[in-house]
mmCIF file of C-alpha atoms in Angstrom:
data_model
loop_
_atom_site.group_PDB
_atom_site.id
_atom_site.type_symbol
_atom_site.label_atom_id
_atom_site.label_comp_id
_atom_site.label_asym_id
_atom_site.label_seq_id
_atom_site.Cartn_x
_atom_site.Cartn_y
_atom_site.Cartn_z
ATOM 1 C CA MET A 1 93.907 112.497 104.997
ATOM 2 C CA SER A 2 97.069 110.419 104.672
ATOM 3 C CA ASN A 3 97.355 106.794 105.654
ATOM 4 C CA ILE A 4 100.428 104.949 106.927
ATOM 5 C CA THR A 5 100.827 101.481 105.455
ATOM 6 C CA ARG A 6 103.484 99.174 106.890
ATOM 7 C CA GLY A 7 104.345 95.592 107.662
ATOM 8 C CA VAL A 8 102.897 92.351 106.356
ATOM 9 C CA ASN A 9 100.057 90.539 108.032
ATOM 10 C CA GLN A 10 99.549 88.136 105.140
ATOM 11 C CA ILE A 11 100.235 87.673 101.423
ATOM 12 C CA THR A 12 97.664 85.506 99.684
ATOM 13 C CA VAL A 13 97.341 84.200 96.125
ATOM 14 C CA GLY A 14 94.688 82.392 94.126
ATOM 15 C CA ALA A 15 92.987 81.924 90.807
ATOM 16 C CA ILE A 16 91.681 84.959 88.932
ATOM 17 C CA ALA A 17 87.862 85.172 88.990
ATOM 18 C CA VAL A 18 86.008 83.665 86.028
ATOM 19 C CA ASP A 19 84.778 87.152 85.049
ATOM 20 C CA GLY A 20 88.375 88.434 84.854
ATOM 21 C CA GLY A 21 88.289 90.354 88.136
ATOM 22 C CA PRO A 22 90.191 89.591 91.341
ATOM 23 C CA GLY A 23 89.806 86.084 92.694
ATOM 24 C CA ALA A 24 87.870 85.586 95.919
ATOM 25 C CA THR A 25 89.494 82.361 97.161
ATOM 26 C CA LEU A 26 93.041 83.241 98.144
ATOM 27 C CA ALA A 27 95.484 81.380 100.389
ATOM 28 C CA ALA A 28 98.866 82.103 101.932
ATOM 29 C CA LEU A 29 101.808 80.113 100.554
ATOM 30 C CA GLY A 30 103.841 80.515 103.727
ATOM 31 C CA LEU A 31 105.363 83.126 105.982
ATOM 32 C CA THR A 32 107.102 86.222 104.623
ATOM 33 C CA LYS A 33 110.782 86.535 105.483
ATOM 34 C CA GLU A 34 111.370 89.780 107.366
ATOM 35 C CA GLY A 35 112.499 92.710 105.241
ATOM 36 C CA THR A 36 111.807 91.077 101.865
ATOM 37 C CA ALA A 37 108.327 92.366 100.934
ATOM 38 C CA LYS A 38 108.901 95.293 98.598
ATOM 39 C CA MET A 39 106.823 97.113 96.024
ATOM 40 C CA SER A 40 108.662 99.198 93.453
ATOM 41 C CA GLN A 41 108.099 101.109 90.249
ATOM 42 C CA THR A 42 110.763 101.979 87.716
ATOM 43 C CA ASP A 43 111.037 105.509 86.355
ATOM 44 C CA ALA A 44 108.720 106.491 83.522
ATOM 45 C CA SER A 45 110.190 106.680 80.037
ATOM 46 C CA THR A 46 109.621 109.531 77.599
ATOM 47 C CA GLN A 47 109.850 109.299 73.836
ATOM 48 C CA ASP A 48 110.010 112.754 72.289
ATOM 49 C CA ILE A 49 108.674 113.195 68.752
ATOM 50 C CA MET A 50 111.087 115.539 67.049
ATOM 51 C CA VAL A 51 110.743 117.444 63.769
ATOM 52 C CA GLU A 52 113.471 118.993 61.655
ATOM 53 C CA GLU A 53 112.044 122.490 61.980
ATOM 54 C CA SER A 54 112.364 122.709 65.781
ATOM 55 C CA ASP A 55 114.683 121.788 68.636
ATOM 56 C CA THR A 56 111.634 121.435 70.898
ATOM 57 C CA PRO A 57 109.589 118.213 70.787
ATOM 58 C CA LEU A 58 106.390 118.298 68.744
ATOM 59 C CA ASP A 59 104.893 115.770 71.159
ATOM 60 C CA SER A 60 106.015 113.393 73.912
ATOM 61 C CA ILE A 61 104.882 109.860 74.654
ATOM 62 C CA VAL A 62 105.200 109.020 78.351
ATOM 63 C CA THR A 63 105.101 105.388 79.433
ATOM 64 C CA PRO A 64 104.726 104.796 83.183
ATOM 65 C CA GLY A 65 107.380 102.673 84.882
ATOM 66 C CA LYS A 66 106.882 98.973 85.489
ATOM 67 C CA ILE A 67 105.436 98.036 88.896
ATOM 68 C CA SER A 68 106.576 94.912 90.707
ATOM 69 C CA PHE A 69 106.144 93.353 94.123
ATOM 70 C CA THR A 70 108.603 90.842 95.564
ATOM 71 C CA TRP A 71 108.854 88.796 98.722
ATOM 72 C CA THR A 72 110.553 85.689 100.065
ATOM 73 C CA ILE A 73 108.585 82.777 101.509
ATOM 74 C CA ALA A 74 110.563 81.754 104.596
ATOM 75 C CA ASN A 75 108.940 78.365 105.230
ATOM 76 C CA PRO A 76 108.046 76.716 101.903
ATOM 77 C CA ASP A 77 106.818 73.136 101.883
ATOM 78 C CA THR A 78 106.325 70.720 98.995
ATOM 79 C CA MET A 79 102.837 72.077 98.258
ATOM 80 C CA THR A 80 104.258 75.619 98.046
ATOM 81 C CA LEU A 81 106.761 74.327 95.502
ATOM 82 C CA VAL A 82 103.974 72.697 93.457
ATOM 83 C CA ALA A 83 101.890 75.896 93.608
ATOM 84 C CA LEU A 84 104.744 78.120 92.392
ATOM 85 C CA PHE A 85 106.823 75.879 90.132
ATOM 86 C CA GLY A 86 104.423 73.128 89.058
ATOM 87 C CA GLY A 87 105.562 69.540 89.179
ATOM 88 C CA THR A 88 104.203 66.895 91.520
ATOM 89 C CA ALA A 89 104.366 66.016 95.184
ATOM 90 C CA THR A 90 103.961 62.391 96.215
ATOM 91 C CA GLY A 91 103.825 60.610 99.536
ATOM 92 C CA THR A 92 103.025 61.954 102.973
ATOM 93 C CA SER A 93 105.087 63.915 105.482
ATOM 94 C CA PRO A 94 107.792 63.352 106.564
ATOM 95 C CA ASN A 95 108.467 61.428 103.348
ATOM 96 C CA LYS A 96 106.689 63.720 100.907
ATOM 97 C CA ILE A 97 108.750 64.352 97.771
ATOM 98 C CA TRP A 98 108.437 67.202 95.266
ATOM 99 C CA ASN A 99 109.567 66.555 91.722
ATOM 100 C CA MET A 100 110.507 69.734 89.901
ATOM 101 C CA PRO A 101 109.128 69.927 86.344
ATOM 102 C CA ALA A 102 111.487 70.051 83.355
ATOM 103 C CA THR A 103 109.970 73.414 82.390
ATOM 104 C CA VAL A 104 109.401 76.078 85.026
ATOM 105 C CA ILE A 105 106.019 77.773 84.828
ATOM 106 C CA THR A 106 104.890 81.374 85.009
ATOM 107 C CA GLN A 107 101.344 81.789 86.235
ATOM 108 C CA GLU A 108 98.685 84.472 86.208
ATOM 109 C CA LEU A 109 97.082 84.774 89.637
ATOM 110 C CA THR A 110 95.371 87.254 91.939
ATOM 111 C CA VAL A 111 97.693 88.439 94.718
ATOM 112 C CA LYS A 112 96.637 90.360 97.829
ATOM 113 C CA ILE A 113 98.953 91.957 100.373
ATOM 114 C CA THR A 114 97.320 92.629 103.726
ATOM 115 C CA PRO A 115 99.559 94.866 105.853
ATOM 116 C CA ARG A 116 99.744 95.019 109.629
ATOM 117 C CA LYS A 117 98.566 98.608 109.350
ATOM 118 C CA GLY A 118 97.092 100.644 106.514
ATOM 119 C CA MET A 119 95.824 99.909 103.037
ATOM 120 C CA SER A 120 95.706 96.435 101.521
ATOM 121 C CA VAL A 121 96.953 96.066 97.950
ATOM 122 C CA THR A 122 95.384 93.686 95.441
ATOM 123 C CA PHE A 123 96.732 92.750 92.044
ATOM 124 C CA PRO A 124 93.624 91.277 90.333
ATOM 125 C CA ARG A 125 95.732 89.731 87.539
ATOM 126 C CA ALA A 126 99.477 89.360 88.013
ATOM 127 C CA SER A 127 102.275 87.441 86.355
ATOM 128 C CA VAL A 128 103.830 85.352 89.139
ATOM 129 C CA THR A 129 107.343 83.912 88.923
ATOM 130 C CA ALA A 130 109.429 82.219 91.579
ATOM 131 C CA LYS A 131 113.014 81.186 92.152
ATOM 132 C CA MET A 132 114.788 79.270 94.867
ATOM 133 C CA ASN A 133 116.918 81.186 97.316
ATOM 134 C CA GLY A 134 118.675 78.586 99.417
ATOM 135 C CA ASP A 135 120.727 79.626 102.381
ATOM 136 C CA PHE A 136 121.483 76.590 104.511
ATOM 137 C CA SER A 137 123.529 78.422 107.143
ATOM 138 C CA LYS A 138 122.853 78.431 110.881
ATOM 139 C CA THR A 139 121.622 82.018 110.696
ATOM 140 C CA ASP A 140 119.304 81.957 107.672
ATOM 141 C CA VAL A 141 116.741 79.773 105.895
ATOM 142 C CA PHE A 142 116.000 78.230 102.521
ATOM 143 C CA GLY A 143 113.358 80.382 100.857
ATOM 144 C CA ILE A 144 111.449 81.000 97.659
ATOM 145 C CA ASP A 145 111.682 84.463 96.091
ATOM 146 C CA VAL A 146 108.397 85.433 94.455
ATOM 147 C CA THR A 147 108.038 88.291 91.979
ATOM 148 C CA ILE A 148 104.769 89.576 90.630
ATOM 149 C CA THR A 149 104.095 92.036 87.853
ATOM 150 C CA PRO A 150 100.575 93.454 87.518
ATOM 151 C CA LEU A 151 98.818 92.793 84.227
ATOM 152 C CA LEU A 152 95.744 94.493 82.799
ATOM 153 C CA PRO A 153 92.673 92.606 84.092
ATOM 154 C CA THR A 154 90.280 91.257 81.485
ATOM 155 C CA LYS A 155 87.264 92.540 83.435
ATOM 156 C CA SER A 156 86.172 96.028 82.381
ATOM 157 C CA GLY A 157 86.505 98.728 85.022
ATOM 158 C CA VAL A 158 89.063 96.821 87.129
ATOM 159 C CA GLY A 159 92.507 98.384 87.466
ATOM 160 C CA PRO A 160 95.786 96.470 87.531
ATOM 161 C CA VAL A 161 96.440 97.550 91.144
ATOM 162 C CA GLN A 162 93.753 98.130 93.782
ATOM 163 C CA TYR A 163 94.227 99.788 97.181
ATOM 164 C CA GLN A 164 91.655 99.345 99.945
ATOM 165 C CA GLU A 165 91.519 101.346 103.171
#
């Protein structure tokens, strides 16, 4: 039977489990800006192995397309910036200051998307990158765009993407 999956209830991230499987302690980094949570996969590529004696391939190597998931955090705070970019936060609100590091980091984390309806999606081990997306107009907000790419988990028997009904 089919299942309709839609909306975002929560996107959480955390450390990968010690055994290489999905992490169990995950936390939200903020609220998801409406319309920005998207999962996509590029088209597969095919490399045909050709021989001189035929115009038909002897064999074909098919590589599945790259999967990615992106979203924008609509309400980042200094701790969100530390979690995604590194660096340090000092002081207390309302005078807390984040100092961006000289070198931006890419992290490997577990990411779980819990929809409003349907199947949750977990990336047990994902490359996580972020970039600032600052709109300081009256009709929009400063946000952080987050992109994840699933990686092969180090734990045997665990897939790079997990769906749970």
